[in-house]
Amino acid sequence: MSTSPRKTLIAANWKMYKTPDEAVAFVRSFIPLIGHHRHAEIVLCPSPTMLATVVDAARNNPIHVAAQNMHWLDQGAYTGETSPLQLKALGVTHVLIGHSERRQYFNETDESVNLKLKAALVHGLIPIVCVGEMLAEREANQTTEVLERQTSIALGGIDPAAAHPLVIAYEPVWAIGTGRTATPEIADDAHKVIRAEIARSLSPEVAAGTRILYGGSVKPDNTASLCCLEDIDGALVGGASLDPASFAQIVANSAT
Ligand code: 13P
């Protein structure tokens, strides 16, 4: 574990998996497995249809619930969308913003990420803003440029005084669901680029306090090597978070 004062955050992105019954079964099995782990903020991100179910199942336990996406407006004629007010009313505390799957398949842009981040901060939702380069961008040596662009546009117009809840997740697209994890060195380098951009866009104080998570084929056996680096403050986990024992092991291993 890094020696920084930033609290480790370990989040489970369930993507479009699980039914409500399966989600409740997960939470019931998971709770006893994380009983004594207080070093990490644990966040589950189910599909919108299961947010209320998971909030209910996790009540009175050290488990937070995040939406995987939201609109930036409070309400309106936007069929199929969910507003920050609706999420808050359910007891949701965190929200993923700009996951690469949203950017790739649903046309999310750096500009919509910026609007969503502003809305999350206004409504007191903890934003987990996802950034990360595609394989072709890494191979063309554009990783730094891509991370700086995604981060600076996301943070445009944000008041540094209101930015403390900000969390960034570095998810190299080539490592998502591929079993190809970034080496700790690659991840640490990227996190340093992102932290420097936060310092430029907001302030060095905000940069020092912002948690930056790594995501992309995180598994129980590679958690410790990723989470022990100074600039890595936790993990955003896809596939390996679907099983309660595996996700609990990731939480446990993040304390080493
Ligand atoms: P995997 O852990 O399945 O690679 O997914 C990572 C991810 O996209 C988390 O948001």
XYZ file of N, CA and C and ligand atoms in Angstrom:
778
model
N 0.848 -1.207 0.000
C 0.000 0.000 0.000
C 0.869 1.237 0.000
N 0.485 2.214 -0.774
C 1.269 3.446 -0.806
C 1.152 4.161 0.545
N 2.099 5.016 0.814
C 2.107 5.708 2.099
C 1.286 6.995 2.050
N 0.607 7.243 0.921
C -0.112 8.513 0.778
C -1.343 8.525 1.693
N -1.819 9.726 2.028
C -3.020 9.835 2.870
C -4.311 9.569 2.095
N -4.191 9.356 0.790
C -5.410 9.133 0.005
C -5.971 7.748 0.308
N -7.278 7.689 0.600
C -7.874 6.391 0.945
C -8.016 5.524 -0.308
N -7.561 4.308 -0.202
C -7.687 3.353 -1.315
C -9.156 3.194 -1.700
N -9.417 3.142 -2.987
C -10.792 2.919 -3.457
C -10.761 1.707 -4.393
N -11.596 0.737 -4.094
C -11.677 -0.450 -4.953
C -13.115 -0.554 -5.453
N -13.288 -0.467 -6.766
C -14.640 -0.445 -7.337
C -14.866 -1.625 -8.273
N -16.079 -2.158 -8.202
C -16.488 -3.284 -9.049
C -17.392 -2.754 -10.145
N -16.920 -2.773 -11.383
C -17.769 -2.375 -12.502
C -18.386 -3.636 -13.101
N -19.655 -3.833 -12.789
C -20.329 -5.064 -13.255
C -20.800 -4.953 -14.704
N -20.653 -3.791 -15.298
C -21.058 -3.603 -16.703
C -22.491 -4.117 -16.898
N -22.797 -4.835 -17.995
C -24.186 -5.280 -18.207
C -24.341 -6.750 -17.793
N -23.830 -7.063 -16.600
C -23.927 -8.422 -16.087
C -24.797 -8.438 -14.834
N -25.342 -9.581 -14.517
C -26.112 -9.921 -13.319
C -27.575 -9.476 -13.427
N -28.415 -10.314 -12.814
C -29.823 -9.973 -12.596
C -29.923 -9.456 -11.161
N -31.052 -8.844 -10.788
C -31.192 -8.391 -9.395
C -30.974 -9.524 -8.383
N -31.496 -10.705 -8.650
C -31.310 -11.818 -7.698
C -29.827 -12.163 -7.564
N -29.131 -12.154 -8.676
C -27.689 -12.454 -8.629
C -26.915 -11.366 -7.889
N -27.370 -10.125 -8.057
C -26.698 -9.017 -7.369
C -26.877 -9.141 -5.852
N -28.087 -9.500 -5.431
C -28.340 -9.662 -3.990
C -27.519 -10.836 -3.457
N -27.468 -11.908 -4.206
C -26.674 -13.078 -3.779
C -25.208 -12.686 -3.645
N -24.701 -11.884 -4.577
C -23.318 -11.397 -4.497
C -23.106 -10.648 -3.191
N -23.980 -9.663 -2.920
C -23.778 -8.806 -1.738
C -23.823 -9.656 -0.472
N -24.745 -10.615 -0.413
C -24.856 -11.477 0.791
C -23.584 -12.298 0.999
N -23.011 -12.801 -0.065
C -21.770 -13.592 0.083
C -20.580 -12.689 0.369
N -20.617 -11.491 -0.204
C -19.460 -10.598 -0.142
C -19.289 -9.987 1.259
N -20.400 -9.619 1.893
C -20.321 -8.902 3.181
C -19.454 -9.636 4.210
N -19.694 -10.916 4.465
C -18.839 -11.567 5.479
C -17.365 -11.651 5.063
N -17.110 -11.606 3.775
C -15.725 -11.736 3.301
C -14.916 -10.453 3.497
N -15.595 -9.317 3.623
C -14.844 -8.050 3.765
C -15.020 -7.449 5.150
N -15.562 -8.260 6.055
C -15.899 -7.785 7.387
C -14.841 -6.928 8.049
N -13.583 -7.340 7.990
C -12.552 -6.633 8.756
C -11.730 -5.685 7.891
N -12.061 -5.552 6.618
C -11.264 -4.657 5.767
C -11.819 -3.247 5.792
N -11.119 -2.359 6.489
C -11.579 -0.977 6.569
C -10.601 -0.022 5.873
N -9.532 -0.587 5.287
C -8.539 0.288 4.662
C -9.051 0.881 3.355
N -10.048 0.238 2.752
C -10.473 0.656 1.413
C -11.933 1.097 1.396
N -12.209 2.055 0.507
C -13.593 2.422 0.202
C -14.026 1.435 -0.884
N -15.079 0.692 -0.614
C -15.520 -0.342 -1.554
C -16.769 0.151 -2.274
N -16.755 0.061 -3.590
C -17.856 0.600 -4.394
C -18.319 -0.469 -5.378
N -19.626 -0.706 -5.435
C -20.202 -1.605 -6.442
C -20.934 -0.770 -7.479
N -20.717 -1.075 -8.755
C -21.359 -0.328 -9.848
C -22.229 -1.280 -10.665
N -23.488 -1.458 -10.264
C -24.387 -2.327 -11.043
C -25.093 -1.552 -12.154
N -25.813 -2.280 -13.012
C -26.656 -1.653 -14.044
C -27.718 -0.801 -13.364
N -28.270 0.170 -14.097
C -29.269 1.066 -13.488
C -30.469 0.334 -12.895
N -30.865 -0.755 -13.527
C -32.054 -1.486 -13.043
C -31.846 -2.092 -11.667
N -30.593 -2.193 -11.224
C -30.334 -2.866 -9.936
C -29.794 -1.931 -8.881
N -29.757 -0.640 -9.173
C -29.152 0.283 -8.203
C -29.894 0.238 -6.868
N -31.237 0.340 -6.931
C -32.012 0.364 -5.679
C -31.843 -0.958 -4.932
N -31.842 -2.056 -5.660
C -31.699 -3.384 -5.051
C -30.369 -3.505 -4.318
N -29.305 -3.016 -4.965
C -27.974 -3.163 -4.365
C -27.806 -2.189 -3.190
N -28.357 -0.974 -3.319
C -28.316 -0.038 -2.182
C -28.984 -0.695 -0.978
N -30.113 -1.302 -1.216
C -30.869 -1.951 -0.138
C -30.104 -3.124 0.464
N -29.548 -3.962 -0.382
C -28.832 -5.157 0.103
C -27.581 -4.773 0.888
N -26.973 -3.629 0.515
C -25.700 -3.242 1.144
C -25.892 -2.334 2.360
N -27.131 -1.967 2.639
C -27.403 -0.990 3.712
C -26.735 -1.400 5.021
N -26.186 -0.414 5.745
C -25.504 -0.630 7.036
C -24.214 -1.433 6.923
N -23.695 -1.523 5.734
C -22.393 -2.177 5.528
C -21.463 -1.195 4.831
N -20.147 -1.410 4.951
C -19.212 -0.435 4.360
C -19.048 -0.632 2.855
N -20.189 -0.528 2.163
C -20.205 -0.720 0.706
C -20.983 0.446 0.099
N -20.372 1.108 -0.875
C -21.045 2.219 -1.548
C -21.533 1.743 -2.913
N -22.499 2.472 -3.447
C -23.058 2.062 -4.737
C -22.904 3.203 -5.750
N -22.435 2.838 -6.925
C -22.206 3.814 -7.997
C -23.052 3.466 -9.211
N -23.466 4.502 -9.935
C -24.050 4.292 -11.254
C -22.909 4.178 -12.266
N -23.183 3.507 -13.378
C -22.148 3.349 -14.414
C -22.135 4.531 -15.390
N -23.162 5.387 -15.269
C -23.302 6.512 -16.194
C -24.428 7.387 -15.676
N -24.504 8.608 -16.132
C -25.680 9.453 -15.866
C -25.711 10.590 -16.889
N -26.859 11.236 -16.996
C -26.960 12.467 -17.773
C -26.515 13.621 -16.881
N -26.240 14.778 -17.495
C -25.776 15.909 -16.685
C -26.906 16.818 -16.222
N -28.108 16.651 -16.850
C -29.220 17.541 -16.472
C -30.046 16.919 -15.347
N -30.746 17.775 -14.604
C -31.568 17.298 -13.484
C -32.789 16.525 -13.967
N -33.369 16.967 -15.084
C -34.560 16.319 -15.629
C -34.748 16.788 -17.073
N -35.684 16.161 -17.782
C -35.957 16.630 -19.137
C -36.409 15.497 -20.036
N -36.676 15.838 -21.289
C -37.165 14.866 -22.262
C -35.968 14.154 -22.890
N -35.380 13.222 -22.157
C -34.192 12.489 -22.630
C -34.415 10.997 -22.389
N -35.166 10.390 -23.282
C -35.578 9.001 -23.143
C -34.382 8.073 -22.894
N -34.520 7.268 -21.878
C -33.484 6.269 -21.605
C -32.371 6.763 -20.703
N -32.401 8.027 -20.326
C -31.320 8.589 -19.507
C -31.697 8.617 -18.029
N -30.701 8.801 -17.189
C -30.905 8.871 -15.737
C -30.226 10.136 -15.235
N -30.903 10.869 -14.353
C -30.342 12.147 -13.902
C -29.643 11.995 -12.554
N -28.765 12.947 -12.236
C -28.104 12.908 -10.936
C -29.102 12.945 -9.779
N -30.198 13.693 -9.943
C -31.210 13.752 -8.872
C -31.829 12.383 -8.633
N -32.083 11.669 -9.731
C -32.684 10.332 -9.596
C -31.720 9.377 -8.894
N -30.433 9.502 -9.220
C -29.440 8.629 -8.570
C -29.361 8.930 -7.076
N -29.307 10.230 -6.747
C -29.218 10.626 -5.338
C -30.419 10.095 -4.557
N -31.593 10.166 -5.170
C -32.813 9.735 -4.482
C -32.784 8.244 -4.148
N -32.007 7.477 -4.910
C -31.909 6.030 -4.653
C -30.880 5.693 -3.578
N -30.049 6.673 -3.209
C -28.980 6.372 -2.250
C -27.662 6.048 -2.923
N -27.584 6.341 -4.211
C -26.320 6.156 -4.944
C -25.359 7.270 -4.521
N -24.086 6.939 -4.306
C -23.117 7.928 -3.808
C -22.005 8.257 -4.813
N -21.747 7.369 -5.762
C -20.644 7.533 -6.701
C -21.185 7.365 -8.128
N -20.426 7.840 -9.099
C -20.852 7.622 -10.488
C -19.619 7.498 -11.397
N -19.641 6.482 -12.259
C -18.596 6.369 -13.288
C -18.936 7.354 -14.409
N -17.934 8.028 -14.890
C -18.142 8.989 -15.979
C -17.117 8.727 -17.085
N -17.622 8.587 -18.320
C -16.735 8.489 -19.475
C -15.957 7.191 -19.559
N -16.555 6.080 -19.095
C -15.877 4.781 -19.278
C -15.577 4.585 -20.769
N -14.499 3.927 -21.081
C -14.110 3.799 -22.499
C -15.175 3.093 -23.319
N -15.955 2.199 -22.691
C -17.033 1.544 -23.457
C -18.129 2.553 -23.817
N -18.350 3.540 -22.961
C -19.305 4.622 -23.271
C -18.724 5.502 -24.384
N -17.427 5.739 -24.324
C -16.811 6.586 -25.358
C -16.815 5.855 -26.697
N -16.477 4.525 -26.670
C -16.349 3.765 -27.919
C -17.692 3.459 -28.568
N -18.669 3.029 -27.743
C -19.915 2.499 -28.323
C -21.086 3.469 -28.238
N -20.983 4.498 -27.399
C -22.131 5.396 -27.203
C -21.760 6.863 -27.425
N -20.681 7.046 -28.169
C -20.314 8.388 -28.636
C -20.078 9.417 -27.538
N -19.675 8.985 -26.362
C -19.356 9.984 -25.333
C -18.067 10.699 -25.706
N -18.041 11.959 -25.431
C -16.887 12.776 -25.799
C -16.259 13.379 -24.543
N -15.085 13.962 -24.715
C -14.459 14.663 -23.601
C -15.382 15.781 -23.102
N -16.135 16.377 -24.011
C -17.025 17.492 -23.634
C -18.206 16.976 -22.799
N -18.780 15.829 -23.164
C -19.902 15.327 -22.348
C -19.382 14.844 -20.994
N -18.169 14.339 -20.973
C -17.555 13.937 -19.695
C -17.433 15.154 -18.780
N -17.025 16.273 -19.351
C -16.898 17.519 -18.584
C -18.253 17.944 -17.992
N -19.317 17.876 -18.807
C -20.645 18.279 -18.318
C -21.104 17.346 -17.198
N -20.840 16.056 -17.360
C -21.255 15.085 -16.343
C -20.467 15.261 -15.053
N -19.187 15.547 -15.201
C -18.358 15.758 -14.002
C -18.868 16.975 -13.229
N -19.157 18.058 -13.935
C -19.679 19.251 -13.253
C -20.978 18.925 -12.515
N -21.870 18.171 -13.180
C -23.161 17.833 -12.566
C -22.954 16.955 -11.324
N -22.027 16.016 -11.406
C -21.771 15.135 -10.249
C -21.297 15.965 -9.058
N -20.398 16.916 -9.304
C -19.869 17.728 -8.199
C -20.973 18.607 -7.609
N -21.817 19.164 -8.466
C -22.923 20.005 -7.974
C -23.852 19.192 -7.077
N -24.086 17.940 -7.453
C -25.064 17.128 -6.721
C -24.444 16.289 -5.611
N -23.167 16.419 -5.390
C -22.552 15.675 -4.289
C -22.389 14.189 -4.570
N -22.290 13.833 -5.847
C -21.958 12.444 -6.197
C -20.447 12.365 -6.394
N -19.810 11.313 -5.924
C -18.358 11.184 -6.101
C -18.092 10.686 -7.520
N -17.466 11.526 -8.350
C -17.265 11.151 -9.750
C -16.001 10.309 -9.936
N -16.121 9.238 -10.681
C -14.957 8.436 -11.060
C -14.824 8.598 -12.582
N -13.962 9.504 -12.990
C -13.823 9.858 -14.405
C -12.792 8.927 -15.046
N -13.216 8.239 -16.104
C -12.322 7.252 -16.738
C -11.589 7.883 -17.926
N -10.294 7.651 -17.961
C -9.469 8.079 -19.085
C -8.576 6.902 -19.489
N -8.032 6.967 -20.700
C -7.141 5.884 -21.116
C -6.974 5.862 -22.613
N -5.809 5.417 -23.040
C -5.501 5.427 -24.465
C -5.855 4.100 -25.131
N -6.132 4.156 -26.448
C -6.350 2.951 -27.240
C -4.977 2.367 -27.598
N -5.000 1.102 -28.037
C -3.742 0.439 -28.392
C -2.980 1.218 -29.475
N -3.710 1.656 -30.507
C -3.040 2.362 -31.613
C -2.392 3.649 -31.112
N -3.035 4.298 -30.151
C -2.474 5.546 -29.606
C -1.200 5.251 -28.811
N -1.228 4.155 -28.033
C -0.003 3.801 -27.297
C 1.117 3.479 -28.281
N 0.775 2.697 -29.318
C 1.818 2.293 -30.274
C 2.363 3.479 -31.057
N 1.561 4.535 -31.188
C 2.027 5.739 -31.897
C 2.643 6.750 -30.920
N 2.948 6.295 -29.706
C 3.550 7.171 -28.685
C 2.710 8.387 -28.343
N 1.379 8.178 -28.375
C 0.494 9.325 -28.088
C -0.145 9.247 -26.711
N 0.325 8.308 -25.875
C -0.345 8.087 -24.584
C -0.391 9.364 -23.743
N 0.740 10.041 -23.616
C 0.776 11.237 -22.772
C -0.182 12.300 -23.280
N -0.137 12.500 -24.601
C -1.003 13.513 -25.226
C -2.489 13.185 -25.007
N -2.848 11.904 -25.167
C -4.251 11.496 -25.004
C -4.688 11.704 -23.554
N -3.853 11.283 -22.610
C -4.231 11.413 -21.195
C -4.334 12.877 -20.789
N -3.428 13.693 -21.302
C -3.484 15.126 -20.971
C -4.740 15.759 -21.562
N -5.060 15.368 -22.805
C -6.257 15.947 -23.433
C -7.525 15.523 -22.699
N -7.655 14.206 -22.446
C -8.873 13.719 -21.787
C -9.021 14.352 -20.407
N -7.916 14.458 -19.687
C -7.995 14.990 -18.313
C -8.280 16.485 -18.335
N -7.573 17.231 -19.183
C -7.745 18.691 -19.142
C -9.135 19.091 -19.619
N -9.673 18.419 -20.635
C -11.035 18.789 -21.081
C -12.058 18.386 -20.016
N -11.861 17.225 -19.424
C -12.792 16.796 -18.355
C -12.832 17.824 -17.234
N -11.688 18.435 -16.935
C -11.598 19.335 -15.778
C -11.855 20.797 -16.141
N -12.157 21.079 -17.398
C -12.353 22.468 -17.833
C -13.472 23.155 -17.057
N -13.181 24.333 -16.532
C -14.217 25.122 -15.847
C -14.586 24.622 -14.465
N -13.868 23.636 -13.940
C -14.166 23.117 -12.592
C -13.477 24.033 -11.572
N -14.199 24.385 -10.523
C -13.628 25.205 -9.455
C -12.733 24.305 -8.575
N -11.442 24.617 -8.480
C -10.567 23.754 -7.676
C -11.086 23.562 -6.252
N -11.761 24.579 -5.721
C -12.257 24.487 -4.339
C -13.369 23.436 -4.210
N -13.992 23.064 -5.337
C -15.104 22.109 -5.287
C -14.686 20.730 -5.792
N -13.379 20.573 -6.071
C -12.945 19.366 -6.792
C -12.445 18.226 -5.904
N -12.513 18.381 -4.567
C -11.932 17.323 -3.706
C -12.511 15.931 -3.928
N -13.827 15.804 -4.231
C -14.330 14.425 -4.374
C -13.784 13.714 -5.609
N -13.155 14.445 -6.519
C -12.749 13.872 -7.808
C -11.911 12.594 -7.667
N -12.296 11.599 -8.443
C -11.504 10.373 -8.589
C -11.315 10.175 -10.087
N -10.107 9.795 -10.490
C -9.860 9.478 -11.900
C -9.511 7.985 -11.967
N -9.990 7.321 -13.013
C -9.571 5.927 -13.236
C -8.798 5.876 -14.554
N -7.556 5.427 -14.470
C -6.769 5.206 -15.688
C -7.038 3.796 -16.173
N -7.704 3.702 -17.330
C -8.017 2.393 -17.899
C -7.511 2.346 -19.337
N -6.304 1.830 -19.541
C -5.827 1.690 -20.920
C -6.760 0.739 -21.675
N -7.295 1.189 -22.790
C -8.345 0.423 -23.468
C -7.832 -0.960 -23.876
N -6.544 -1.053 -24.203
C -5.964 -2.333 -24.640
C -5.855 -3.341 -23.488
N -6.083 -2.895 -22.266
C -5.980 -3.810 -21.118
C -7.346 -4.225 -20.581
N -8.418 -3.671 -21.168
C -9.760 -3.950 -20.636
C -10.298 -5.246 -21.224
N -10.559 -6.218 -20.343
C -11.161 -7.474 -20.761
C -10.259 -8.328 -21.633
N -8.994 -7.994 -21.712
C -8.094 -8.700 -22.617
C -7.154 -9.640 -21.872
N -7.104 -9.498 -20.550
C -6.149 -10.280 -19.775
C -4.749 -9.685 -19.866
N -4.617 -8.582 -20.591
C -3.324 -7.925 -20.775
C -3.275 -6.730 -19.821
N -2.605 -6.915 -18.708
C -2.574 -5.839 -17.707
C -1.407 -4.914 -17.998
N -1.601 -3.634 -17.716
C -0.452 -2.725 -17.786
C 0.558 -3.162 -16.730
N 1.829 -3.064 -17.039
C 2.814 -3.344 -15.994
C 2.690 -2.246 -14.945
N 3.116 -2.517 -13.708
C 3.055 -1.463 -12.693
C 3.789 -0.204 -13.153
N 4.872 -0.347 -13.914
C 5.619 0.827 -14.384
C 4.788 1.644 -15.374
N 4.133 0.947 -16.316
C 3.289 1.661 -17.290
C 2.172 2.403 -16.564
N 1.527 1.701 -15.621
C 0.420 2.322 -14.893
C 0.927 3.510 -14.079
N 2.045 3.332 -13.402
C 2.557 4.417 -12.553
C 2.930 5.644 -13.393
N 3.542 5.406 -14.552
C 3.897 6.519 -15.444
C 2.637 7.281 -15.872
N 1.618 6.518 -16.267
C 0.375 7.157 -16.722
C -0.260 7.949 -15.579
N -0.219 7.374 -14.369
C -0.819 8.074 -13.223
C -0.081 9.381 -12.934
N 1.218 9.360 -13.147
C 1.998 10.594 -12.923
C 1.626 11.663 -13.961
N 1.403 11.236 -15.206
C 0.976 12.177 -16.255
C -0.370 12.791 -15.872
N -1.275 11.939 -15.414
C -2.624 12.423 -15.062
C -2.541 13.363 -13.854
N -1.743 12.996 -12.862
C -1.649 13.847 -11.667
C -1.036 15.216 -12.023
N -0.069 15.202 -12.915
C 0.538 16.479 -13.327
C -0.491 17.335 -14.071
N -1.335 16.695 -14.869
C -2.359 17.459 -15.601
C -3.400 18.028 -14.636
N -3.745 17.276 -13.593
C -4.696 17.803 -12.591
C -4.069 19.027 -11.915
N -2.772 18.955 -11.640
C -2.087 20.083 -10.999
C -2.157 21.316 -11.905
N -1.932 21.112 -13.208
C -1.986 22.237 -14.155
C -3.411 22.771 -14.299
N -4.379 21.856 -14.431
C -5.761 22.274 -14.723
C -6.465 22.822 -13.488
N -6.152 22.273 -12.305
C -6.845 22.708 -11.083
C -5.840 23.343 -10.135
N -5.127 22.516 -9.367
C -4.075 23.068 -8.495
C -3.231 21.902 -7.986
N -2.007 22.179 -7.545
C -1.179 21.106 -6.991
C -1.830 20.456 -5.774
N -2.571 21.235 -4.982
C -3.225 20.668 -3.789
C -4.298 19.658 -4.205
N -5.122 20.034 -5.195
C -6.156 19.097 -5.654
C -5.484 17.850 -6.235
N -4.415 18.053 -6.999
C -3.717 16.909 -7.610
C -3.201 15.953 -6.535
N -2.663 16.511 -5.466
C -2.089 15.671 -4.401
C -3.171 14.880 -3.676
N -4.401 15.414 -3.662
C -5.474 14.740 -2.927
C -6.343 13.853 -3.796
N -6.197 13.941 -5.118
C -7.082 13.185 -6.026
C -6.655 11.719 -6.101
N -7.635 10.846 -5.913
C -7.319 9.420 -6.052
C -7.330 9.031 -7.529
N -6.310 8.324 -7.937
C -6.228 7.835 -9.317
C -6.178 6.310 -9.261
N -7.204 5.687 -9.829
C -7.324 4.223 -9.801
C -6.763 3.644 -11.088
N -6.340 2.392 -11.020
C -5.964 1.669 -12.242
C -7.077 0.676 -12.585
N -7.401 0.553 -13.870
C -8.356 -0.461 -14.310
C -7.890 -1.105 -15.595
N -8.159 -2.400 -15.731
C -7.752 -3.134 -16.936
C -7.158 -4.464 -16.531
N -8.014 -5.526 -16.549
C -7.575 -6.882 -16.200
C -6.952 -6.971 -14.806
N -7.500 -6.213 -13.853
C -7.070 -6.381 -12.459
C -7.633 -7.712 -11.950
N -6.781 -8.499 -11.309
C -7.161 -9.815 -10.773
C -6.585 -9.902 -9.364
N -7.044 -10.879 -8.570
C -6.476 -10.990 -7.212
C -4.955 -11.075 -7.225
N -4.385 -11.793 -8.211
C -2.931 -12.019 -8.144
C -2.086 -10.869 -8.686
N -2.689 -9.872 -9.321
C -1.855 -8.725 -9.709
C -2.205 -7.449 -8.929
N -3.147 -7.561 -7.996
C -3.586 -6.365 -7.260
C -2.458 -5.763 -6.437
N -1.747 -6.601 -5.710
C -0.751 -6.067 -4.775
C 0.326 -5.290 -5.521
N 0.755 -5.801 -6.686
C 1.847 -5.120 -7.383
C 1.381 -3.792 -7.968
N 0.082 -3.686 -8.299
C -0.413 -2.422 -8.843
C -0.740 -1.426 -7.740
N -1.335 -1.944 -6.665
C -1.822 -1.031 -5.617
C -0.719 -0.519 -4.691
N 0.502 -1.087 -4.783
C 1.520 -0.678 -3.812
C 2.308 0.531 -4.294
N 2.024 1.001 -5.507
C 2.810 2.116 -6.030
C 2.274 3.452 -5.532
N 3.198 4.400 -5.407
C 2.878 5.679 -4.777
C 1.716 6.417 -5.449
N 1.642 6.334 -6.778
C 0.630 7.127 -7.472
C -0.634 6.349 -7.824
N -0.739 5.110 -7.358
C -1.929 4.305 -7.664
C -2.735 4.127 -6.376
N -3.981 4.604 -6.424
C -4.767 4.695 -5.189
C -5.922 3.708 -5.144
N -5.864 2.698 -5.998
C -6.929 1.712 -5.969
C -7.170 1.145 -7.349
N -8.310 0.455 -7.497
C -8.559 -0.265 -8.747
C -10.023 -0.179 -9.149
N -10.238 -0.169 -10.456
C -11.583 -0.294 -11.031
C -11.578 -1.640 -11.760
N -12.390 -2.563 -11.261
C -12.277 -3.964 -11.662
C -13.513 -4.386 -12.449
N -13.315 -5.001 -13.604
C -14.432 -5.512 -14.393
C -14.659 -6.982 -14.097
N -14.204 -7.845 -14.996
C -14.475 -9.284 -14.931
C -14.248 -9.923 -13.563
N -13.144 -9.578 -12.918
C -12.804 -10.237 -11.648
C -13.630 -9.718 -10.476
N -14.541 -8.766 -10.753
C -15.400 -8.283 -9.659
C -16.758 -8.969 -9.653
N -16.987 -9.860 -10.607
C -18.315 -10.474 -10.699
C -18.501 -11.593 -9.686
N -17.397 -12.116 -9.184
C -17.450 -13.196 -8.201
C -17.076 -12.630 -6.825
N -17.910 -12.878 -5.805
C -17.650 -12.244 -4.505
C -16.304 -12.621 -3.891
N -15.902 -13.881 -4.034
C -14.631 -14.292 -3.420
C -13.463 -13.618 -4.118
N -13.533 -13.544 -5.441
C -12.465 -12.916 -6.202
C -12.381 -11.424 -5.885
N -13.522 -10.742 -5.825
C -13.490 -9.300 -5.552
C -13.036 -9.038 -4.110
N -13.473 -9.885 -3.184
C -13.032 -9.721 -1.779
C -11.526 -9.915 -1.678
N -10.988 -10.831 -2.462
C -9.545 -11.060 -2.447
C -8.793 -9.848 -2.994
N -9.368 -9.209 -4.000
C -8.764 -7.981 -4.538
C -8.753 -6.889 -3.467
N -9.873 -6.764 -2.738
C -9.919 -5.783 -1.637
C -8.822 -6.115 -0.621
N -8.745 -7.375 -0.240
C -7.739 -7.785 0.765
C -6.326 -7.522 0.253
N -6.068 -7.879 -0.995
C -4.709 -7.737 -1.539
C -4.307 -6.273 -1.750
N -5.281 -5.375 -1.804
C -4.950 -3.956 -1.988
C -4.373 -3.353 -0.714
N -4.436 -4.101 0.364
C -3.890 -3.584 1.639
C -2.440 -3.951 1.829
N -1.878 -4.740 0.925
C -0.508 -5.225 1.151
C 0.526 -4.178 0.740
P -11.638 -5.841 -16.839
O -11.209 -5.842 -15.396
O -12.627 -6.916 -17.162
O -10.475 -5.758 -17.762
O -12.473 -4.453 -17.051
C -11.906 -3.272 -16.663
C -12.934 -2.217 -16.702
O -13.376 -1.815 -17.766
C -13.429 -1.677 -15.431
O -14.175 -0.517 -15.635
